[in-house]
Amino acid sequence: MTITQDELNEGGRTAFLATKATFLDAMAQLCDAAGADLKALSYALSLDARIGPMDIDHDAYDTADYHAFMAQLEAGGIPAGPLDFFRLMDHTATA
């Protein structure tokens, strides 16, 4: 694999934020279906130190950076499993 530690650090942060945003998108749909408050859920989740703050602002990461990281991984020969996971977390992708 041809990716540096610094590139993994930066891309990993972006990918983690994308994962959180995708999770919050799914939870927002559940909250809508259940008549629950996403802000209240976000606050309740943030009380767990293992989770930390849950920013419901979906612009918390740069989608261009995320897509660039994914392209770099594809070009660098990353194993299919992690790459498939990152594709699933790309809530900006169209079907």
mmCIF file of N, CA and C in Angstrom:
data_model
loop_
_atom_site.group_PDB
_atom_site.id
_atom_site.type_symbol
_atom_site.label_atom_id
_atom_site.label_comp_id
_atom_site.label_asym_id
_atom_site.label_seq_id
_atom_site.Cartn_x
_atom_site.Cartn_y
_atom_site.Cartn_z
ATOM 1 N N MET A 1 0.857 -1.172 0.000
ATOM 2 C CA MET A 1 0.000 0.000 0.000
ATOM 3 C C MET A 1 0.902 1.234 0.000
ATOM 4 N N THR A 2 0.588 2.182 -0.839
ATOM 5 C CA THR A 2 1.426 3.369 -0.962
ATOM 6 C C THR A 2 0.713 4.596 -0.404
ATOM 7 N N ILE A 3 0.657 4.680 0.898
ATOM 8 C CA ILE A 3 0.051 5.834 1.572
ATOM 9 C C ILE A 3 0.869 6.087 2.831
ATOM 10 N N THR A 4 1.139 7.350 3.117
ATOM 11 C CA THR A 4 1.987 7.677 4.261
ATOM 12 C C THR A 4 1.175 7.742 5.551
ATOM 13 N N GLN A 5 1.885 7.737 6.662
ATOM 14 C CA GLN A 5 1.226 7.845 7.964
ATOM 15 C C GLN A 5 0.451 9.163 8.067
ATOM 16 N N ASP A 6 1.060 10.257 7.610
ATOM 17 C CA ASP A 6 0.378 11.549 7.660
ATOM 18 C C ASP A 6 -0.900 11.547 6.825
ATOM 19 N N GLU A 7 -0.849 10.904 5.664
ATOM 20 C CA GLU A 7 -2.036 10.817 4.811
ATOM 21 C C GLU A 7 -3.121 9.977 5.479
ATOM 22 N N LEU A 8 -2.712 8.891 6.139
ATOM 23 C CA LEU A 8 -3.687 8.079 6.884
ATOM 24 C C LEU A 8 -4.270 8.851 8.058
ATOM 25 N N ASN A 9 -3.438 9.627 8.741
ATOM 26 C CA ASN A 9 -3.932 10.427 9.866
ATOM 27 C C ASN A 9 -5.001 11.410 9.403
ATOM 28 N N GLU A 10 -4.697 12.160 8.356
ATOM 29 C CA GLU A 10 -5.638 13.163 7.854
ATOM 30 C C GLU A 10 -6.890 12.505 7.272
ATOM 31 N N GLY A 11 -6.687 11.508 6.427
ATOM 32 C CA GLY A 11 -7.828 10.814 5.836
ATOM 33 C C GLY A 11 -8.651 10.075 6.871
ATOM 34 N N GLY A 12 -7.995 9.517 7.868
ATOM 35 C CA GLY A 12 -8.712 8.820 8.940
ATOM 36 C C GLY A 12 -9.624 9.737 9.726
ATOM 37 N N ARG A 13 -9.155 10.949 9.999
ATOM 38 C CA ARG A 13 -10.016 11.925 10.694
ATOM 39 C C ARG A 13 -11.244 12.253 9.846
ATOM 40 N N THR A 14 -11.012 12.496 8.566
ATOM 41 C CA THR A 14 -12.124 12.812 7.672
ATOM 42 C C THR A 14 -13.099 11.641 7.578
ATOM 43 N N ALA A 15 -12.565 10.424 7.438
ATOM 44 C CA ALA A 15 -13.422 9.245 7.333
ATOM 45 C C ALA A 15 -14.213 9.010 8.620
ATOM 46 N N PHE A 16 -13.590 9.276 9.767
ATOM 47 C CA PHE A 16 -14.303 9.109 11.034
ATOM 48 C C PHE A 16 -15.457 10.098 11.128
ATOM 49 N N LEU A 17 -15.225 11.344 10.747
ATOM 50 C CA LEU A 17 -16.299 12.341 10.765
ATOM 51 C C LEU A 17 -17.409 11.978 9.781
ATOM 52 N N ALA A 18 -17.046 11.416 8.633
ATOM 53 C CA ALA A 18 -18.057 10.966 7.670
ATOM 54 C C ALA A 18 -18.889 9.830 8.256
ATOM 55 N N THR A 19 -18.230 8.932 8.988
ATOM 56 C CA THR A 19 -18.941 7.825 9.630
ATOM 57 C C THR A 19 -19.935 8.354 10.651
ATOM 58 N N LYS A 20 -19.503 9.339 11.460
ATOM 59 C CA LYS A 20 -20.414 9.933 12.442
ATOM 60 C C LYS A 20 -21.591 10.615 11.753
ATOM 61 N N ALA A 21 -21.324 11.323 10.648
ATOM 62 C CA ALA A 21 -22.402 12.007 9.925
ATOM 63 C C ALA A 21 -23.390 11.002 9.350
ATOM 64 N N THR A 22 -22.887 9.893 8.811
ATOM 65 C CA THR A 22 -23.759 8.863 8.264
ATOM 66 C C THR A 22 -24.600 8.224 9.365
ATOM 67 N N PHE A 23 -23.977 7.985 10.510
ATOM 68 C CA PHE A 23 -24.705 7.446 11.666
ATOM 69 C C PHE A 23 -25.822 8.404 12.075
ATOM 70 N N LEU A 24 -25.505 9.690 12.151
ATOM 71 C CA LEU A 24 -26.515 10.674 12.544
ATOM 72 C C LEU A 24 -27.631 10.785 11.506
ATOM 73 N N ASP A 25 -27.305 10.618 10.231
ATOM 74 C CA ASP A 25 -28.355 10.597 9.203
ATOM 75 C C ASP A 25 -29.337 9.454 9.469
ATOM 76 N N ALA A 26 -28.796 8.280 9.765
ATOM 77 C CA ALA A 26 -29.652 7.124 10.039
ATOM 78 C C ALA A 26 -30.468 7.347 11.308
ATOM 79 N N MET A 27 -29.841 7.910 12.342
ATOM 80 C CA MET A 27 -30.567 8.167 13.589
ATOM 81 C C MET A 27 -31.640 9.238 13.389
ATOM 82 N N ALA A 28 -31.384 10.205 12.528
ATOM 83 C CA ALA A 28 -32.385 11.232 12.236
ATOM 84 C C ALA A 28 -33.625 10.601 11.609
ATOM 85 N N GLN A 29 -33.408 9.635 10.719
ATOM 86 C CA GLN A 29 -34.536 8.939 10.110
ATOM 87 C C GLN A 29 -35.319 8.155 11.155
ATOM 88 N N LEU A 30 -34.594 7.504 12.077
ATOM 89 C CA LEU A 30 -35.279 6.777 13.152
ATOM 90 C C LEU A 30 -36.040 7.724 14.060
ATOM 91 N N CYS A 31 -35.436 8.871 14.369
ATOM 92 C CA CYS A 31 -36.111 9.857 15.215
ATOM 93 C C CYS A 31 -37.384 10.361 14.538
ATOM 94 N N ASP A 32 -37.310 10.630 13.239
ATOM 95 C CA ASP A 32 -38.501 11.070 12.500
ATOM 96 C C ASP A 32 -39.595 10.020 12.573
ATOM 97 N N ALA A 33 -39.226 8.763 12.368
ATOM 98 C CA ALA A 33 -40.213 7.676 12.386
ATOM 99 C C ALA A 33 -40.819 7.490 13.768
ATOM 100 N N ALA A 34 -40.011 7.709 14.809
ATOM 101 C CA ALA A 34 -40.472 7.480 16.179
ATOM 102 C C ALA A 34 -41.045 8.737 16.826
ATOM 103 N N GLY A 35 -40.952 9.864 16.141
ATOM 104 C CA GLY A 35 -41.408 11.122 16.727
ATOM 105 C C GLY A 35 -40.482 11.607 17.830
ATOM 106 N N ALA A 36 -39.224 11.224 17.750
ATOM 107 C CA ALA A 36 -38.244 11.594 18.772
ATOM 108 C C ALA A 36 -37.437 12.816 18.304
ATOM 109 N N ASP A 37 -36.694 13.389 19.228
ATOM 110 C CA ASP A 37 -35.913 14.599 18.980
ATOM 111 C C ASP A 37 -34.444 14.243 18.759
ATOM 112 N N LEU A 38 -33.932 14.511 17.571
ATOM 113 C CA LEU A 38 -32.547 14.198 17.255
ATOM 114 C C LEU A 38 -31.583 14.982 18.134
ATOM 115 N N LYS A 39 -31.895 16.226 18.445
ATOM 116 C CA LYS A 39 -31.006 17.013 19.309
ATOM 117 C C LYS A 39 -30.914 16.398 20.693
ATOM 118 N N ALA A 40 -32.030 15.906 21.218
ATOM 119 C CA ALA A 40 -32.016 15.253 22.527
ATOM 120 C C ALA A 40 -31.203 13.961 22.475
ATOM 121 N N LEU A 41 -31.357 13.204 21.398
ATOM 122 C CA LEU A 41 -30.574 11.978 21.238
ATOM 123 C C LEU A 41 -29.086 12.308 21.128
ATOM 124 N N SER A 42 -28.760 13.307 20.327
ATOM 125 C CA SER A 42 -27.366 13.714 20.161
ATOM 126 C C SER A 42 -26.757 14.100 21.503
ATOM 127 N N TYR A 43 -27.502 14.840 22.304
ATOM 128 C CA TYR A 43 -27.015 15.235 23.625
ATOM 129 C C TYR A 43 -26.815 14.008 24.518
ATOM 130 N N ALA A 44 -27.798 13.104 24.512
ATOM 131 C CA ALA A 44 -27.700 11.902 25.347
ATOM 132 C C ALA A 44 -26.486 11.062 24.949
ATOM 133 N N LEU A 45 -26.225 10.939 23.671
ATOM 134 C CA LEU A 45 -25.061 10.186 23.218
ATOM 135 C C LEU A 45 -23.767 10.856 23.649
ATOM 136 N N SER A 46 -23.743 12.179 23.603
ATOM 137 C CA SER A 46 -22.516 12.912 23.941
ATOM 138 C C SER A 46 -22.150 12.790 25.415
ATOM 139 N N LEU A 47 -23.071 12.367 26.251
ATOM 140 C CA LEU A 47 -22.785 12.197 27.675
ATOM 141 C C LEU A 47 -21.876 11.004 27.942
ATOM 142 N N ASP A 48 -21.810 10.090 26.988
ATOM 143 C CA ASP A 48 -20.930 8.935 27.104
ATOM 144 C C ASP A 48 -19.540 9.354 26.628
ATOM 145 N N ALA A 49 -18.562 9.325 27.523
ATOM 146 C CA ALA A 49 -17.212 9.784 27.196
ATOM 147 C C ALA A 49 -16.590 8.994 26.047
ATOM 148 N N ARG A 50 -17.025 7.759 25.860
ATOM 149 C CA ARG A 50 -16.479 6.964 24.753
ATOM 150 C C ARG A 50 -16.951 7.472 23.403
ATOM 151 N N ILE A 51 -18.065 8.177 23.384
ATOM 152 C CA ILE A 51 -18.637 8.679 22.134
ATOM 153 C C ILE A 51 -18.214 10.126 21.886
ATOM 154 N N GLY A 52 -18.326 10.946 22.893
ATOM 155 C CA GLY A 52 -17.959 12.353 22.742
ATOM 156 C C GLY A 52 -19.069 13.150 22.072
ATOM 157 N N PRO A 53 -18.767 14.389 21.769
ATOM 158 C CA PRO A 53 -19.781 15.273 21.185
ATOM 159 C C PRO A 53 -20.309 14.742 19.854
ATOM 160 N N MET A 54 -21.595 14.885 19.657
ATOM 161 C CA MET A 54 -22.233 14.474 18.408
ATOM 162 C C MET A 54 -22.792 15.728 17.742
ATOM 163 N N ASP A 55 -22.060 16.268 16.807
ATOM 164 C CA ASP A 55 -22.460 17.467 16.092
ATOM 165 C C ASP A 55 -23.461 17.079 15.014
ATOM 166 N N ILE A 56 -24.675 17.609 15.107
ATOM 167 C CA ILE A 56 -25.679 17.243 14.115
ATOM 168 C C ILE A 56 -25.569 18.077 12.851
ATOM 169 N N ASP A 57 -24.551 18.924 12.772
ATOM 170 C CA ASP A 57 -24.261 19.669 11.554
ATOM 171 C C ASP A 57 -23.577 18.737 10.572
ATOM 172 N N HIS A 58 -24.229 18.466 9.473
ATOM 173 C CA HIS A 58 -23.698 17.488 8.517
ATOM 174 C C HIS A 58 -22.562 18.043 7.658
ATOM 175 N N ASP A 59 -22.185 19.284 7.866
ATOM 176 C CA ASP A 59 -21.036 19.836 7.152
ATOM 177 C C ASP A 59 -19.795 19.751 8.020
ATOM 178 N N ALA A 60 -19.781 18.797 8.939
ATOM 179 C CA ALA A 60 -18.672 18.666 9.887
ATOM 180 C C ALA A 60 -17.415 18.110 9.234
ATOM 181 N N TYR A 61 -17.504 17.664 8.014
ATOM 182 C CA TYR A 61 -16.327 17.182 7.298
ATOM 183 C C TYR A 61 -16.443 17.627 5.850
ATOM 184 N N ASP A 62 -15.324 17.682 5.185
ATOM 185 C CA ASP A 62 -15.263 18.120 3.797
ATOM 186 C C ASP A 62 -15.440 16.906 2.889
ATOM 187 N N THR A 63 -16.548 16.860 2.165
ATOM 188 C CA THR A 63 -16.816 15.701 1.309
ATOM 189 C C THR A 63 -15.766 15.562 0.208
ATOM 190 N N ALA A 64 -15.227 16.682 -0.265
ATOM 191 C CA ALA A 64 -14.177 16.596 -1.293
ATOM 192 C C ALA A 64 -12.934 15.908 -0.724
ATOM 193 N N ASP A 65 -12.582 16.235 0.530
ATOM 194 C CA ASP A 65 -11.450 15.571 1.175
ATOM 195 C C ASP A 65 -11.720 14.080 1.343
ATOM 196 N N TYR A 66 -12.956 13.747 1.699
ATOM 197 C CA TYR A 66 -13.320 12.340 1.885
ATOM 198 C C TYR A 66 -13.191 11.573 0.572
ATOM 199 N N HIS A 67 -13.714 12.158 -0.495
ATOM 200 C CA HIS A 67 -13.645 11.491 -1.795
ATOM 201 C C HIS A 67 -12.204 11.391 -2.292
ATOM 202 N N ALA A 68 -11.397 12.404 -2.012
ATOM 203 C CA ALA A 68 -9.980 12.347 -2.381
ATOM 204 C C ALA A 68 -9.267 11.236 -1.610
ATOM 205 N N PHE A 69 -9.596 11.089 -0.321
ATOM 206 C CA PHE A 69 -9.008 10.021 0.489
ATOM 207 C C PHE A 69 -9.401 8.656 -0.069
ATOM 208 N N MET A 70 -10.669 8.498 -0.421
ATOM 209 C CA MET A 70 -11.122 7.225 -0.983
ATOM 210 C C MET A 70 -10.406 6.928 -2.297
ATOM 211 N N ALA A 71 -10.242 7.932 -3.145
ATOM 212 C CA ALA A 71 -9.542 7.736 -4.414
ATOM 213 C C ALA A 71 -8.092 7.332 -4.170
ATOM 214 N N GLN A 72 -7.483 7.949 -3.168
ATOM 215 C CA GLN A 72 -6.104 7.615 -2.828
ATOM 216 C C GLN A 72 -6.007 6.172 -2.343
ATOM 217 N N LEU A 73 -6.977 5.750 -1.546
ATOM 218 C CA LEU A 73 -6.980 4.370 -1.068
ATOM 219 C C LEU A 73 -7.157 3.387 -2.223
ATOM 220 N N GLU A 74 -8.076 3.705 -3.131
ATOM 221 C CA GLU A 74 -8.306 2.841 -4.285
ATOM 222 C C GLU A 74 -7.035 2.703 -5.116
ATOM 223 N N ALA A 75 -6.350 3.811 -5.325
ATOM 224 C CA ALA A 75 -5.127 3.796 -6.127
ATOM 225 C C ALA A 75 -3.973 3.107 -5.390
ATOM 226 N N GLY A 76 -4.040 3.119 -4.050
ATOM 227 C CA GLY A 76 -2.949 2.580 -3.253
ATOM 228 C C GLY A 76 -3.054 1.113 -2.916
ATOM 229 N N GLY A 77 -4.081 0.446 -3.410
ATOM 230 C CA GLY A 77 -4.193 -0.993 -3.205
ATOM 231 C C GLY A 77 -4.675 -1.403 -1.828
ATOM 232 N N ILE A 78 -5.536 -0.604 -1.205
ATOM 233 C CA ILE A 78 -6.080 -0.982 0.104
ATOM 234 C C ILE A 78 -6.944 -2.232 -0.059
ATOM 235 N N PRO A 79 -6.972 -3.107 0.943
ATOM 236 C CA PRO A 79 -7.825 -4.297 0.871
ATOM 237 C C PRO A 79 -9.301 -3.927 0.689
ATOM 238 N N ALA A 80 -10.037 -4.799 0.034
ATOM 239 C CA ALA A 80 -11.438 -4.528 -0.309
ATOM 240 C C ALA A 80 -12.316 -4.272 0.915
ATOM 241 N N GLY A 81 -12.106 -4.983 2.008
ATOM 242 C CA GLY A 81 -12.975 -4.841 3.182
ATOM 243 C C GLY A 81 -13.049 -3.417 3.712
ATOM 244 N N PRO A 82 -11.917 -2.802 4.039
ATOM 245 C CA PRO A 82 -11.975 -1.414 4.522
ATOM 246 C C PRO A 82 -12.531 -0.454 3.477
ATOM 247 N N LEU A 83 -12.174 -0.643 2.229
ATOM 248 C CA LEU A 83 -12.659 0.252 1.182
ATOM 249 C C LEU A 83 -14.174 0.135 1.038
ATOM 250 N N ASP A 84 -14.707 -1.068 1.120
ATOM 251 C CA ASP A 84 -16.160 -1.262 1.067
ATOM 252 C C ASP A 84 -16.847 -0.542 2.218
ATOM 253 N N PHE A 85 -16.243 -0.616 3.410
ATOM 254 C CA PHE A 85 -16.807 0.081 4.565
ATOM 255 C C PHE A 85 -16.849 1.591 4.302
ATOM 256 N N PHE A 86 -15.748 2.139 3.802
ATOM 257 C CA PHE A 86 -15.705 3.580 3.539
ATOM 258 C C PHE A 86 -16.731 3.980 2.476
ATOM 259 N N ARG A 87 -16.951 3.133 1.509
ATOM 260 C CA ARG A 87 -17.986 3.420 0.501
ATOM 261 C C ARG A 87 -19.372 3.463 1.141
ATOM 262 N N LEU A 88 -19.630 2.551 2.072
ATOM 263 C CA LEU A 88 -20.928 2.542 2.767
ATOM 264 C C LEU A 88 -21.146 3.817 3.588
ATOM 265 N N MET A 89 -20.063 4.358 4.124
ATOM 266 C CA MET A 89 -20.166 5.538 4.971
ATOM 267 C C MET A 89 -20.292 6.831 4.179
ATOM 268 N N ASP A 90 -20.168 6.753 2.875
ATOM 269 C CA ASP A 90 -20.257 7.936 2.021
ATOM 270 C C ASP A 90 -21.722 8.263 1.779
ATOM 271 N N HIS A 91 -22.299 9.052 2.693
ATOM 272 C CA HIS A 91 -23.717 9.371 2.566
ATOM 273 C C HIS A 91 -23.994 10.381 1.450
ATOM 274 N N THR A 92 -22.955 10.869 0.782
ATOM 275 C CA THR A 92 -23.148 11.783 -0.332
ATOM 276 C C THR A 92 -23.237 11.043 -1.650
ATOM 277 N N ALA A 93 -22.910 9.739 -1.655
ATOM 278 C CA ALA A 93 -22.924 8.973 -2.892
ATOM 279 C C ALA A 93 -24.368 8.773 -3.367
ATOM 280 N N THR A 94 -24.523 8.702 -4.655
ATOM 281 C CA THR A 94 -25.850 8.461 -5.218
ATOM 282 C C THR A 94 -25.922 7.023 -5.709
ATOM 283 N N ALA A 95 -27.085 6.465 -5.583
ATOM 284 C CA ALA A 95 -27.275 5.070 -6.011
ATOM 285 C C ALA A 95 -27.505 4.962 -7.496
#
